[in-house]
C-alpha positions as CSV (number, residue, x, y, z in Angstrom):
1,M,-16.6,71.1,0.1
2,K,-18.1,73.8,2.2
3,I,-21.9,74.0,2.1
4,G,-24.1,76.6,3.7
5,V,-27.6,75.7,5.0
6,V,-29.9,78.7,5.5
7,T,-32.4,78.9,8.4
8,F,-35.4,81.2,8.1
9,P,-37.9,81.8,10.9
10,G,-40.3,78.8,10.3
11,S,-37.7,76.5,8.7
12,N,-38.2,73.0,10.2
13,C,-36.0,70.8,8.0
14,D,-32.8,72.7,8.4
15,M,-31.2,70.5,11.0
16,D,-32.1,67.4,9.1
17,M,-30.2,68.9,6.1
18,V,-27.3,69.9,8.3
19,H,-27.1,66.3,9.7
20,A,-27.4,64.6,6.3
21,L,-24.8,66.8,4.6
22,G,-22.4,66.8,7.6
23,Q,-22.8,63.5,9.3
24,D,-23.9,61.2,6.4
25,L,-22.1,62.8,3.5
26,G,-19.1,64.3,5.2
27,F,-19.3,67.9,3.9
28,D,-18.1,70.9,5.9
29,V,-21.5,72.5,6.8
30,V,-22.0,76.1,7.8
31,Q,-25.3,77.2,9.3
32,L,-26.5,80.5,7.9
33,W,-29.2,82.7,9.5
34,H,-31.7,84.7,7.5
35,K,-30.3,88.0,8.7
36,D,-26.7,87.2,7.7
37,R,-25.0,89.1,4.9
38,D,-22.0,86.8,4.5
39,L,-22.0,83.3,2.9
40,Q,-18.7,82.6,4.8
41,G,-16.9,81.3,1.8
42,C,-19.4,78.5,1.1
43,E,-19.1,76.7,-2.2
44,A,-22.7,75.8,-2.4
45,V,-25.9,76.9,-0.6
46,M,-29.0,74.9,0.5
47,L,-32.4,76.3,1.3
48,P,-34.3,73.8,3.4
49,G,-38.0,73.0,3.8
50,G,-40.5,74.3,6.3
51,F,-42.7,77.3,6.5
52,S,-40.5,80.4,6.2
53,Y,-42.1,83.4,7.9
54,G,-45.2,81.3,8.4
55,D,-45.9,81.1,4.7
56,Y,-47.7,84.5,5.0
57,L,-48.8,86.0,1.7
58,R,-47.7,82.8,0.0
59,S,-44.9,80.3,0.4
60,G,-41.5,81.9,0.1
61,A,-42.8,85.4,-0.7
62,I,-41.3,87.1,2.4
63,A,-38.2,84.9,2.7
64,R,-37.2,86.0,-0.8
65,F,-36.6,89.5,0.6
66,S,-34.5,88.5,3.7
67,P,-30.9,89.8,3.9
68,I,-29.3,86.4,3.2
69,M,-31.2,86.0,0.0
70,E,-29.5,89.1,-1.4
71,E,-26.2,87.2,-1.0
72,V,-27.7,84.0,-2.3
73,I,-29.0,85.7,-5.4
74,D,-25.7,87.4,-6.1
75,F,-23.9,84.1,-5.5
76,A,-26.1,82.3,-7.9
77,N,-25.8,85.0,-10.6
78,R,-22.1,84.5,-10.4
79,G,-22.4,80.8,-11.1
80,G,-22.5,79.5,-7.5
81,R,-24.5,76.4,-6.9
82,V,-27.8,76.7,-5.0
83,M,-30.4,74.1,-4.2
84,G,-33.8,74.5,-2.6
85,V,-36.0,71.7,-1.3
86,C,-39.7,72.1,-0.7
87,N,-40.0,75.6,0.8
88,G,-36.5,76.3,-0.5
89,F,-37.8,75.6,-4.0
90,Q,-40.7,78.0,-3.5
91,I,-38.2,80.7,-2.3
92,L,-36.0,80.3,-5.3
93,C,-39.0,80.6,-7.6
94,E,-40.1,83.8,-5.8
95,A,-36.6,85.2,-6.0
96,G,-36.6,84.6,-9.8
97,L,-33.6,82.2,-9.6
98,L,-35.8,79.4,-11.0
99,P,-38.6,79.6,-13.6
100,G,-42.2,79.0,-12.8
101,T,-44.2,79.1,-9.6
102,L,-45.6,76.7,-7.0
103,R,-49.4,77.0,-6.5
104,H,-51.8,75.5,-4.0
105,N,-52.2,71.8,-4.5
106,E,-55.1,70.9,-6.8
107,S,-56.9,69.2,-4.0
108,R,-56.4,72.3,-1.8
109,K,-55.2,69.9,0.9
110,F,-51.8,69.5,2.6
111,I,-50.2,66.3,1.4
112,C,-47.7,64.2,3.4
113,R,-46.7,60.8,1.9
114,N,-44.1,59.0,-0.2
115,V,-44.0,59.6,-3.9
116,H,-42.0,58.1,-6.8
117,L,-39.8,60.3,-8.9
118,K,-38.5,59.7,-12.4
119,P,-35.1,61.4,-13.0
120,V,-35.3,63.4,-16.3
121,S,-32.4,65.8,-17.0
122,R,-29.2,64.1,-18.2
123,T,-27.2,67.3,-18.1
124,A,-28.0,68.8,-14.7
125,A,-25.7,67.7,-11.8
126,V,-28.6,66.8,-9.5
127,S,-30.2,64.2,-11.7
128,A,-27.6,63.2,-14.3
129,G,-26.2,60.4,-12.2
130,C,-29.6,58.9,-11.4
131,D,-30.8,55.7,-13.1
132,T,-33.7,56.8,-15.3
133,D,-35.1,53.2,-15.1
134,T,-35.3,53.1,-11.3
135,P,-37.8,55.6,-9.7
136,L,-36.7,57.3,-6.5
137,V,-38.9,57.0,-3.5
138,I,-39.0,60.3,-1.6
139,P,-41.5,61.9,0.9
140,I,-43.5,65.0,0.2
141,A,-45.0,67.3,2.7
142,H,-46.5,70.5,1.2
143,G,-49.7,72.5,0.6
144,E,-48.3,74.5,-2.3
145,G,-46.4,72.1,-4.6
146,N,-48.4,72.5,-7.8
147,Y,-45.7,73.6,-10.2
148,Y,-46.9,75.9,-13.0
149,I,-45.2,77.7,-15.9
150,D,-46.6,79.3,-19.1
151,D,-46.3,77.6,-22.5
152,E,-43.3,79.5,-23.5
153,G,-41.5,78.8,-20.3
154,L,-42.4,75.1,-20.5
155,Q,-41.0,74.9,-24.0
156,A,-37.8,76.4,-22.8
157,L,-37.5,73.9,-19.9
158,Q,-37.9,71.0,-22.3
159,D,-35.6,72.5,-25.0
160,N,-32.8,73.2,-22.4
161,D,-33.2,69.9,-20.4
162,Q,-34.1,71.8,-17.3
163,I,-36.7,69.3,-15.9
164,L,-35.0,67.4,-13.1
165,F,-37.7,65.1,-11.9
166,Q,-41.3,64.1,-12.7
167,Y,-43.8,62.3,-10.4
168,C,-44.3,58.8,-11.6
169,D,-45.7,55.5,-10.5
170,E,-43.6,52.6,-9.0
171,E,-42.9,51.3,-12.5
172,G,-41.5,54.7,-13.6
173,Q,-44.5,55.7,-15.8
174,V,-45.5,59.4,-15.7
175,N,-49.2,59.6,-15.6
176,A,-52.1,61.5,-14.0
177,M,-52.6,59.0,-11.2
178,S,-49.1,59.5,-10.0
179,N,-49.4,63.3,-9.8
180,P,-50.0,64.2,-6.1
181,N,-50.6,67.9,-6.5
182,G,-51.7,68.8,-10.0
183,A,-48.2,69.9,-11.1
184,L,-47.9,70.7,-14.8
185,L,-46.5,67.6,-16.7
186,N,-46.0,66.0,-13.2
187,I,-42.9,68.3,-12.7
188,A,-41.3,67.8,-9.3
189,G,-38.1,69.7,-9.8
190,V,-36.4,72.1,-12.2
191,C,-33.1,73.9,-12.7
192,N,-32.2,77.2,-14.2
193,E,-30.8,77.5,-17.7
194,G,-27.2,77.8,-16.4
195,K,-27.7,74.5,-14.4
196,N,-26.3,75.9,-11.2
197,V,-29.6,76.5,-9.4
198,F,-31.8,73.6,-8.5
199,G,-35.2,73.1,-6.9
200,M,-37.4,70.2,-6.0
201,M,-40.6,69.7,-3.9
202,P,-39.9,66.2,-2.5
């Protein structure tokens, strides 16, 4: 499978993603630059973490208008698989490919530590194969990871099984104490209704 990894000015996890996908998982990885207008035949696209364009205005707000994102948006709208992690998740929300928005952490502080995640969706490819009884341990490093969506949007996420992961404790219990950033319902990741676009903060 050929997977493209997009690098924006300010991305700092792109090479980690390239290494993990190529060296650890054996995929054919193509590095894409923010000025590119060709996805080079990629079958999936990954948007990495970091601070695209210095997070000016707000996280992902400028990256959303980069030339490569025009191609990514068209690709996703045609059913192509796209995943964004951390800043990549923020960019996908800004681009309207994912519902909701990522706000400043409730503490107003940058948070960098390990968290536990409970897999939720049983129909989305990213989480369907995960054991719902065994929390995942994944690091977070963000200042704007506080997921928010209005009541109507939240109802749609729940009705359509679009919540991928929730922050939980080491026993898998979703509660206020395990919420690192104030995210609504401890939401750590979501997908679109078509289940071909995915985003997660950790």
